[in-house]
Each structure stands twice: as C-alpha cells, then as structure tokens.
Amino acid sequence: DARVTQTPRHKVTEMGQEVTMRCQPILGHNTVFWYRQTMMQGLELLAYFRNRAPLDDSGMPKDRFSAEMPDATLATLKIQPSEPRDSAVYFCASGLVFQGLMNTEAFFGQGTRLTVV
Amino acid sequence: GQQVMQIPQYQHVQEGEDFTTYCNSSTTLSNIQWYKQRPGGHPVFLIQLVKSGEVKKQKRLTFQFGEAKKNSSLHITATQTTDVGTYFCAGFRDMRFGAGTRLTVKP
C-alpha cells in the first residue's frame, strides 16, 4: 500500500530552535509539494519540486525556511530559527506529472503538527 | 501562481439538505482537482476534471467544470453526517488550493 510518509508526526520546540521535517514520497512520483495548514490561512503551498529540482518556492519565507530533495526518496523542510507563528500542520504530498499534466492525484502524508512555544 | 477562490468558506446544513461549493479562477485551468479533508485528517483526492463543461458523478456528489475552464463546483445531494469535512479545489499546474469550504451537518 503506497503512501507518503512524514516524520515526525508531532513536534514541540522552543522558539529559536531549528526544526527539520521529512517526507518520503511515493516511489515513482516525480513531483513533491510542501503545504502549511493553519486555521487562518487554509492550505498554503510553500514549495514544490519536479524531478528533485525546485520549481516554485515563492510561498516560503526565505529568511528562515528552506526545502530540499537530497535524493528521490527524501524531501526536507527546515525552519531556522523557528518562531511561534510557524505553528501549523505541515503536509507533504507527491504525484506524477507527465507532459505537463497531473497523471495522478496528489497523495498527502499525514502531516507534521508543529508547535513552537 | 494561479489564484483559486472558493466560496462559501463555511456551510452548515441539516442532514438531508443539499450542499454546493464553488471554485473560481482568474485564469484558465488546464484541469482541476477536488479533495476532501476530514477533521484531523489529511486531504484525500475525490476527482479530477479536465474537459470544458465536464460533469462527473460519484454517488451523491456531482462535479462540474465550467465551459471556460475557469470555474468548478461540487454539489452534494442529501447530505449525511459522513460528508462532514473541508472540501478543497486545486488548479493544476502548481496545485494551489482554494481556501476550502468547511461543511458541518446537523443530524
């Protein structure tokens, strides 16, 4: 049963600390998305990758957030330094895009619930 | 990226009533996807619409894609308590989601 795996599921950290969230996309998917969800902002696209290359990270605060795909099986989202306003649920999703069309739906992981105190 | 607007933001209905949520884009969409997120869960794919004027049905759910491919709707007939959740639309290419419509159903 293929699924997107996110770790950790929950993270509580103090303001100023570095936070790293990890995502294992479904094998064979070539596109990975990072979303942030809060009550106020809905489901906000932070960044996405195609074939491990960043295509758009305009939704991400550049001064403290960074997203990478060190290899095809791992995507990371890092916040340094973390702030209380970063508290949210962070979702990773993966899908297959071919010739500019989404061949599959976006499969979401279960999310990382981040609390910054 | 493309802007996708969704209305209403909230909808509370009595069980058995119908429900509709609308998705509007400022630009033409190549396709549109709909997702449902149950409280405490993650978004789960419902359907993808590709063709102008396309209508698809899944049991009590009816999805439409506008002729100009700038708007879409999801209609639920005779809501049930299991329909509770937030319904999102997302336009490809960059999978930016609308704000979602949160549906609550009173038994």
PDB file of C-alpha atoms in Angstrom:
ATOM      1  CA  ASP A   1       0.000   0.000   0.000  1.00  0.00           C
ATOM      2  CA  ALA A   2       1.934   3.023  -1.311  1.00  0.00           C
ATOM      3  CA  ARG A   3       1.786   6.084   0.869  1.00  0.00           C
ATOM      4  CA  VAL A   4       3.589   9.311   1.610  1.00  0.00           C
ATOM      5  CA  THR A   5       5.391   9.118   4.933  1.00  0.00           C
ATOM      6  CA  GLN A   6       6.086  12.165   7.045  1.00  0.00           C
ATOM      7  CA  THR A   7       8.183  12.372  10.178  1.00  0.00           C
ATOM      8  CA  PRO A   8       7.836  13.403  12.883  1.00  0.00           C
ATOM      9  CA  ARG A   9       4.053  13.390  13.288  1.00  0.00           C
ATOM     10  CA  HIS A  10       4.265  15.862  16.141  1.00  0.00           C
ATOM     11  CA  LYS A  11       6.957  18.305  17.159  1.00  0.00           C
ATOM     12  CA  VAL A  12       7.050  20.751  20.040  1.00  0.00           C
ATOM     13  CA  THR A  13      10.021  23.052  20.087  1.00  0.00           C
ATOM     14  CA  GLU A  14      11.153  26.280  21.641  1.00  0.00           C
ATOM     15  CA  MET A  15      11.348  29.497  19.721  1.00  0.00           C
ATOM     16  CA  GLY A  16      14.716  29.906  18.040  1.00  0.00           C
ATOM     17  CA  GLN A  17      15.359  26.198  17.604  1.00  0.00           C
ATOM     18  CA  GLU A  18      15.883  24.522  14.248  1.00  0.00           C
ATOM     19  CA  VAL A  19      13.134  22.230  13.029  1.00  0.00           C
ATOM     20  CA  THR A  20      13.509  19.657  10.274  1.00  0.00           C
ATOM     21  CA  MET A  21      10.522  17.852   8.792  1.00  0.00           C
ATOM     22  CA  ARG A  22      10.979  14.894   6.486  1.00  0.00           C
ATOM     23  CA  CYS A  23       8.905  13.369   3.760  1.00  0.00           C
ATOM     24  CA  GLN A  24       9.253  10.144   1.839  1.00  0.00           C
ATOM     25  CA  PRO A  25       7.241  10.457  -1.390  1.00  0.00           C
ATOM     26  CA  ILE A  26       5.655   7.524  -3.132  1.00  0.00           C
ATOM     27  CA  LEU A  27       8.187   5.626  -5.217  1.00  0.00           C
ATOM     28  CA  GLY A  28       7.990   6.684  -8.851  1.00  0.00           C
ATOM     29  CA  HIS A  29       6.327  10.032  -8.215  1.00  0.00           C
ATOM     30  CA  ASN A  30       8.275  12.894  -9.743  1.00  0.00           C
ATOM     31  CA  THR A  31       6.609  15.861  -8.036  1.00  0.00           C
ATOM     32  CA  VAL A  32       6.663  16.737  -4.346  1.00  0.00           C
ATOM     33  CA  PHE A  33       4.692  19.525  -2.683  1.00  0.00           C
ATOM     34  CA  TRP A  34       5.006  21.128   0.742  1.00  0.00           C
ATOM     35  CA  TYR A  35       1.946  22.764   2.292  1.00  0.00           C
ATOM     36  CA  ARG A  36       1.290  24.560   5.534  1.00  0.00           C
ATOM     37  CA  GLN A  37      -2.170  24.500   7.071  1.00  0.00           C
ATOM     38  CA  THR A  38      -3.468  26.823   9.733  1.00  0.00           C
ATOM     39  CA  MET A  39      -6.984  27.757  10.713  1.00  0.00           C
ATOM     40  CA  MET A  40      -6.478  31.250   9.342  1.00  0.00           C
ATOM     41  CA  GLN A  41      -4.614  30.558   6.097  1.00  0.00           C
ATOM     42  CA  GLY A  42      -6.107  27.326   4.886  1.00  0.00           C
ATOM     43  CA  LEU A  43      -3.846  25.069   2.836  1.00  0.00           C
ATOM     44  CA  GLU A  44      -0.927  27.184   1.702  1.00  0.00           C
ATOM     45  CA  LEU A  45       1.568  25.985  -0.908  1.00  0.00           C
ATOM     46  CA  LEU A  46       5.102  26.577   0.319  1.00  0.00           C
ATOM     47  CA  ALA A  47       7.194  24.910  -2.377  1.00  0.00           C
ATOM     48  CA  TYR A  48       7.220  22.138  -4.910  1.00  0.00           C
ATOM     49  CA  PHE A  49       9.785  20.051  -6.720  1.00  0.00           C
ATOM     50  CA  ARG A  50       9.790  18.241 -10.036  1.00  0.00           C
ATOM     51  CA  ASN A  51      12.406  15.527 -10.507  1.00  0.00           C
ATOM     52  CA  ARG A  52      14.094  16.865  -7.361  1.00  0.00           C
ATOM     53  CA  ALA A  53      14.501  20.377  -8.798  1.00  0.00           C
ATOM     54  CA  PRO A  54      12.720  23.232  -7.030  1.00  0.00           C
ATOM     55  CA  LEU A  55      10.096  24.723  -9.363  1.00  0.00           C
ATOM     56  CA  ASP A  56       8.442  27.225  -7.089  1.00  0.00           C
ATOM     57  CA  ASP A  57       9.187  28.251  -3.539  1.00  0.00           C
ATOM     58  CA  SER A  58       7.553  31.667  -3.696  1.00  0.00           C
ATOM     59  CA  GLY A  59       5.187  30.741  -0.881  1.00  0.00           C
ATOM     60  CA  MET A  60       8.008  30.142   1.526  1.00  0.00           C
ATOM     61  CA  PRO A  61       9.549  32.766   3.845  1.00  0.00           C
ATOM     62  CA  LYS A  62      13.095  32.651   2.502  1.00  0.00           C
ATOM     63  CA  ASP A  63      14.818  34.065   5.529  1.00  0.00           C
ATOM     64  CA  ARG A  64      14.026  31.110   7.752  1.00  0.00           C
ATOM     65  CA  PHE A  65      12.588  28.311   5.615  1.00  0.00           C
ATOM     66  CA  SER A  66      14.424  26.019   3.251  1.00  0.00           C
ATOM     67  CA  ALA A  67      13.277  22.997   1.275  1.00  0.00           C
ATOM     68  CA  GLU A  68      15.454  20.389  -0.384  1.00  0.00           C
ATOM     69  CA  MET A  69      15.342  16.987  -2.010  1.00  0.00           C
ATOM     70  CA  PRO A  70      18.687  15.360  -1.343  1.00  0.00           C
ATOM     71  CA  ASP A  71      17.501  12.300  -3.221  1.00  0.00           C
ATOM     72  CA  ALA A  72      14.359  10.947  -4.857  1.00  0.00           C
ATOM     73  CA  THR A  73      13.216   9.241  -1.670  1.00  0.00           C
ATOM     74  CA  LEU A  74      13.554  12.170   0.705  1.00  0.00           C
ATOM     75  CA  ALA A  75      12.268  15.729   0.854  1.00  0.00           C
ATOM     76  CA  THR A  76      13.053  18.004   3.779  1.00  0.00           C
ATOM     77  CA  LEU A  77      11.593  21.248   5.060  1.00  0.00           C
ATOM     78  CA  LYS A  78      13.708  23.147   7.516  1.00  0.00           C
ATOM     79  CA  ILE A  79      12.889  26.143   9.689  1.00  0.00           C
ATOM     80  CA  GLN A  80      15.735  28.012  11.329  1.00  0.00           C
ATOM     81  CA  PRO A  81      15.131  29.792  13.610  1.00  0.00           C
ATOM     82  CA  SER A  82      11.579  28.741  14.413  1.00  0.00           C
ATOM     83  CA  GLU A  83       9.004  31.246  15.668  1.00  0.00           C
ATOM     84  CA  PRO A  84       5.615  30.786  17.383  1.00  0.00           C
ATOM     85  CA  ARG A  85       3.843  31.949  14.188  1.00  0.00           C
ATOM     86  CA  ASP A  86       5.259  28.883  12.426  1.00  0.00           C
ATOM     87  CA  SER A  87       2.972  26.666  14.491  1.00  0.00           C
ATOM     88  CA  ALA A  88       0.841  24.775  11.980  1.00  0.00           C
ATOM     89  CA  VAL A  89       0.376  21.407  10.352  1.00  0.00           C
ATOM     90  CA  TYR A  90       2.850  20.852   7.520  1.00  0.00           C
ATOM     91  CA  PHE A  91       1.804  18.457   4.780  1.00  0.00           C
ATOM     92  CA  CYS A  92       3.901  16.845   2.131  1.00  0.00           C
ATOM     93  CA  ALA A  93       2.259  15.456  -0.992  1.00  0.00           C
ATOM     94  CA  SER A  94       3.567  13.653  -4.039  1.00  0.00           C
ATOM     95  CA  GLY A  95       2.237  12.961  -7.502  1.00  0.00           C
ATOM     96  CA  LEU A  96       3.205  12.061 -11.026  1.00  0.00           C
ATOM     97  CA  VAL A  97       3.316  14.745 -13.684  1.00  0.00           C
ATOM     98  CA  PHE A  98       3.885  13.797 -17.302  1.00  0.00           C
ATOM     99  CA  GLN A  99       3.954  16.159 -20.256  1.00  0.00           C
ATOM    100  CA  GLY A 100       2.662  18.988 -18.131  1.00  0.00           C
ATOM    101  CA  LEU A 101      -0.396  17.142 -16.866  1.00  0.00           C
ATOM    102  CA  MET A 102      -1.068  15.688 -13.465  1.00  0.00           C
ATOM    103  CA  ASN A 103      -1.309  11.974 -14.187  1.00  0.00           C
ATOM    104  CA  THR A 104      -2.248  11.128 -10.637  1.00  0.00           C
ATOM    105  CA  GLU A 105      -3.811  12.921  -7.782  1.00  0.00           C
ATOM    106  CA  ALA A 106      -1.633  14.400  -5.072  1.00  0.00           C
ATOM    107  CA  PHE A 107      -1.192  11.841  -2.319  1.00  0.00           C
ATOM    108  CA  PHE A 108      -0.820  13.513   1.041  1.00  0.00           C
ATOM    109  CA  GLY A 109       1.126  12.393   4.053  1.00  0.00           C
ATOM    110  CA  GLN A 110      -0.479  12.556   7.455  1.00  0.00           C
ATOM    111  CA  GLY A 111       1.312  15.782   8.267  1.00  0.00           C
ATOM    112  CA  THR A 112       3.653  17.091  10.928  1.00  0.00           C
ATOM    113  CA  ARG A 113       1.939  19.091  13.638  1.00  0.00           C
ATOM    114  CA  LEU A 114       4.446  21.708  14.722  1.00  0.00           C
ATOM    115  CA  THR A 115       4.095  23.759  17.887  1.00  0.00           C
ATOM    116  CA  VAL A 116       6.638  26.461  18.605  1.00  0.00           C
ATOM    117  CA  VAL A 117       6.496  27.797  22.160  1.00  0.00           C
TER     118      VAL A 117
ATOM    119  CA  GLY B   1       0.851  31.225  -9.411  1.00  0.00           C
ATOM    120  CA  GLN B   2      -2.759  30.916 -10.340  1.00  0.00           C
ATOM    121  CA  GLN B   3      -5.313  32.167  -7.858  1.00  0.00           C
ATOM    122  CA  VAL B   4      -8.192  29.895  -6.976  1.00  0.00           C
ATOM    123  CA  MET B   5     -11.038  31.348  -4.938  1.00  0.00           C
ATOM    124  CA  GLN B   6     -13.540  29.158  -3.173  1.00  0.00           C
ATOM    125  CA  ILE B   7     -16.923  30.011  -1.674  1.00  0.00           C
ATOM    126  CA  PRO B   8     -18.535  29.756   0.728  1.00  0.00           C
ATOM    127  CA  GLN B   9     -15.949  29.477   3.464  1.00  0.00           C
ATOM    128  CA  TYR B  10     -18.373  27.704   5.801  1.00  0.00           C
ATOM    129  CA  GLN B  11     -21.641  25.906   5.312  1.00  0.00           C
ATOM    130  CA  HIS B  12     -23.829  24.375   7.969  1.00  0.00           C
ATOM    131  CA  VAL B  13     -26.700  22.224   6.801  1.00  0.00           C
ATOM    132  CA  GLN B  14     -29.332  19.962   8.227  1.00  0.00           C
ATOM    133  CA  GLU B  15     -28.844  16.331   7.343  1.00  0.00           C
ATOM    134  CA  GLY B  16     -30.686  15.630   4.125  1.00  0.00           C
ATOM    135  CA  GLU B  17     -30.215  19.119   2.686  1.00  0.00           C
ATOM    136  CA  ASP B  18     -28.121  19.733  -0.395  1.00  0.00           C
ATOM    137  CA  PHE B  19     -24.744  21.461  -0.392  1.00  0.00           C
ATOM    138  CA  THR B  20     -22.740  23.243  -3.077  1.00  0.00           C
ATOM    139  CA  THR B  21     -19.267  24.746  -3.063  1.00  0.00           C
ATOM    140  CA  TYR B  22     -17.838  26.849  -5.876  1.00  0.00           C
ATOM    141  CA  CYS B  23     -14.322  27.321  -7.122  1.00  0.00           C
ATOM    142  CA  ASN B  24     -13.304  30.239  -9.342  1.00  0.00           C
ATOM    143  CA  SER B  25     -10.037  31.003 -11.044  1.00  0.00           C
ATOM    144  CA  SER B  26      -8.723  34.234 -12.512  1.00  0.00           C
ATOM    145  CA  THR B  27      -7.049  32.250 -15.283  1.00  0.00           C
ATOM    146  CA  THR B  28      -7.972  29.278 -17.425  1.00  0.00           C
ATOM    147  CA  LEU B  29      -7.180  25.998 -15.739  1.00  0.00           C
ATOM    148  CA  SER B  30      -5.805  23.004 -17.590  1.00  0.00           C
ATOM    149  CA  ASN B  31      -7.584  20.804 -15.082  1.00  0.00           C
ATOM    150  CA  ILE B  32      -8.983  20.962 -11.580  1.00  0.00           C
ATOM    151  CA  GLN B  33      -8.926  18.519  -8.726  1.00  0.00           C
ATOM    152  CA  TRP B  34     -11.215  18.241  -5.700  1.00  0.00           C
ATOM    153  CA  TYR B  35     -10.165  16.959  -2.303  1.00  0.00           C
ATOM    154  CA  LYS B  36     -11.891  16.254   0.988  1.00  0.00           C
ATOM    155  CA  GLN B  37     -10.257  16.627   4.373  1.00  0.00           C
ATOM    156  CA  ARG B  38     -11.954  15.124   7.393  1.00  0.00           C
ATOM    157  CA  PRO B  39     -11.391  16.871  10.750  1.00  0.00           C
ATOM    158  CA  GLY B  40      -7.920  15.957  11.994  1.00  0.00           C
ATOM    159  CA  GLY B  41      -7.044  14.209   8.757  1.00  0.00           C
ATOM    160  CA  HIS B  42      -5.220  14.947   5.541  1.00  0.00           C
ATOM    161  CA  PRO B  43      -6.669  15.917   2.163  1.00  0.00           C
ATOM    162  CA  VAL B  44      -7.849  12.971   0.118  1.00  0.00           C
ATOM    163  CA  PHE B  45      -8.434  13.090  -3.598  1.00  0.00           C
ATOM    164  CA  LEU B  46     -12.001  12.966  -4.850  1.00  0.00           C
ATOM    165  CA  ILE B  47     -11.880  13.662  -8.584  1.00  0.00           C
ATOM    166  CA  GLN B  48     -10.127  15.405 -11.452  1.00  0.00           C
ATOM    167  CA  LEU B  49     -11.890  17.348 -14.194  1.00  0.00           C
ATOM    168  CA  VAL B  50     -10.119  18.045 -17.463  1.00  0.00           C
ATOM    169  CA  LYS B  51     -12.570  18.863 -20.242  1.00  0.00           C
ATOM    170  CA  SER B  52     -14.532  22.047 -20.737  1.00  0.00           C
ATOM    171  CA  GLY B  53     -18.098  21.584 -19.473  1.00  0.00           C
ATOM    172  CA  GLU B  54     -17.284  18.207 -17.957  1.00  0.00           C
ATOM    173  CA  VAL B  55     -19.695  16.737 -15.413  1.00  0.00           C
ATOM    174  CA  LYS B  56     -18.805  13.763 -13.264  1.00  0.00           C
ATOM    175  CA  LYS B  57     -20.813  11.983 -10.589  1.00  0.00           C
ATOM    176  CA  GLN B  58     -19.811   9.905  -7.620  1.00  0.00           C
ATOM    177  CA  LYS B  59     -22.942   8.631  -5.889  1.00  0.00           C
ATOM    178  CA  ARG B  60     -24.401  11.753  -4.244  1.00  0.00           C
ATOM    179  CA  LEU B  61     -21.560  14.022  -5.394  1.00  0.00           C
ATOM    180  CA  THR B  62     -21.709  15.908  -8.700  1.00  0.00           C
ATOM    181  CA  PHE B  63     -18.691  17.770 -10.029  1.00  0.00           C
ATOM    182  CA  GLN B  64     -18.785  20.311 -12.838  1.00  0.00           C
ATOM    183  CA  PHE B  65     -16.117  22.129 -14.808  1.00  0.00           C
ATOM    184  CA  GLY B  66     -17.159  25.356 -16.467  1.00  0.00           C
ATOM    185  CA  GLU B  67     -17.197  25.882 -20.205  1.00  0.00           C
ATOM    186  CA  ALA B  68     -14.420  28.444 -19.944  1.00  0.00           C
ATOM    187  CA  LYS B  69     -12.454  26.196 -17.567  1.00  0.00           C
ATOM    188  CA  LYS B  70     -12.302  28.996 -15.018  1.00  0.00           C
ATOM    189  CA  ASN B  71     -14.795  27.684 -12.518  1.00  0.00           C
ATOM    190  CA  SER B  72     -15.943  24.465 -10.994  1.00  0.00           C
ATOM    191  CA  SER B  73     -18.489  23.275  -8.489  1.00  0.00           C
ATOM    192  CA  LEU B  74     -19.134  20.366  -6.186  1.00  0.00           C
ATOM    193  CA  HIS B  75     -22.708  19.546  -5.295  1.00  0.00           C
ATOM    194  CA  ILE B  76     -23.730  17.031  -2.651  1.00  0.00           C
ATOM    195  CA  THR B  77     -27.307  15.794  -2.699  1.00  0.00           C
ATOM    196  CA  ALA B  78     -28.994  14.870   0.572  1.00  0.00           C
ATOM    197  CA  THR B  79     -26.027  15.396   2.872  1.00  0.00           C
ATOM    198  CA  GLN B  80     -25.154  12.860   5.510  1.00  0.00           C
ATOM    199  CA  THR B  81     -23.079  13.223   8.666  1.00  0.00           C
ATOM    200  CA  THR B  82     -20.287  11.345   6.897  1.00  0.00           C
ATOM    201  CA  ASP B  83     -19.954  14.282   4.488  1.00  0.00           C
ATOM    202  CA  VAL B  84     -18.561  16.475   7.267  1.00  0.00           C
ATOM    203  CA  GLY B  85     -15.179  17.957   6.424  1.00  0.00           C
ATOM    204  CA  THR B  86     -13.481  20.615   4.366  1.00  0.00           C
ATOM    205  CA  TYR B  87     -13.697  20.450   0.588  1.00  0.00           C
ATOM    206  CA  PHE B  88     -10.867  21.924  -1.429  1.00  0.00           C
ATOM    207  CA  CYS B  89     -10.337  22.573  -5.086  1.00  0.00           C
ATOM    208  CA  ALA B  90      -6.880  22.795  -6.588  1.00  0.00           C
ATOM    209  CA  GLY B  91      -5.893  24.024 -10.004  1.00  0.00           C
ATOM    210  CA  PHE B  92      -3.053  22.499 -11.847  1.00  0.00           C
ATOM    211  CA  ARG B  93      -0.243  23.292 -12.651  1.00  0.00           C
ATOM    212  CA  ASP B  94       1.081  24.214  -9.318  1.00  0.00           C
ATOM    213  CA  MET B  95      -1.610  22.640  -7.159  1.00  0.00           C
ATOM    214  CA  ARG B  96      -2.509  25.771  -5.255  1.00  0.00           C
ATOM    215  CA  PHE B  97      -5.576  25.088  -3.211  1.00  0.00           C
ATOM    216  CA  GLY B  98      -8.575  27.258  -2.651  1.00  0.00           C
ATOM    217  CA  ALA B  99      -9.313  28.223   0.932  1.00  0.00           C
ATOM    218  CA  GLY B 100     -11.764  25.364   1.211  1.00  0.00           C
ATOM    219  CA  THR B 101     -15.369  25.110   2.290  1.00  0.00           C
ATOM    220  CA  ARG B 102     -15.943  23.656   5.713  1.00  0.00           C
ATOM    221  CA  LEU B 103     -19.142  21.650   5.813  1.00  0.00           C
ATOM    222  CA  THR B 104     -20.884  20.750   9.038  1.00  0.00           C
ATOM    223  CA  VAL B 105     -24.001  18.606   9.077  1.00  0.00           C
ATOM    224  CA  LYS B 106     -26.557  18.608  11.841  1.00  0.00           C
ATOM    225  CA  PRO B 107     -28.174  15.192  12.359  1.00  0.00           C
TER     226      PRO B 107
END
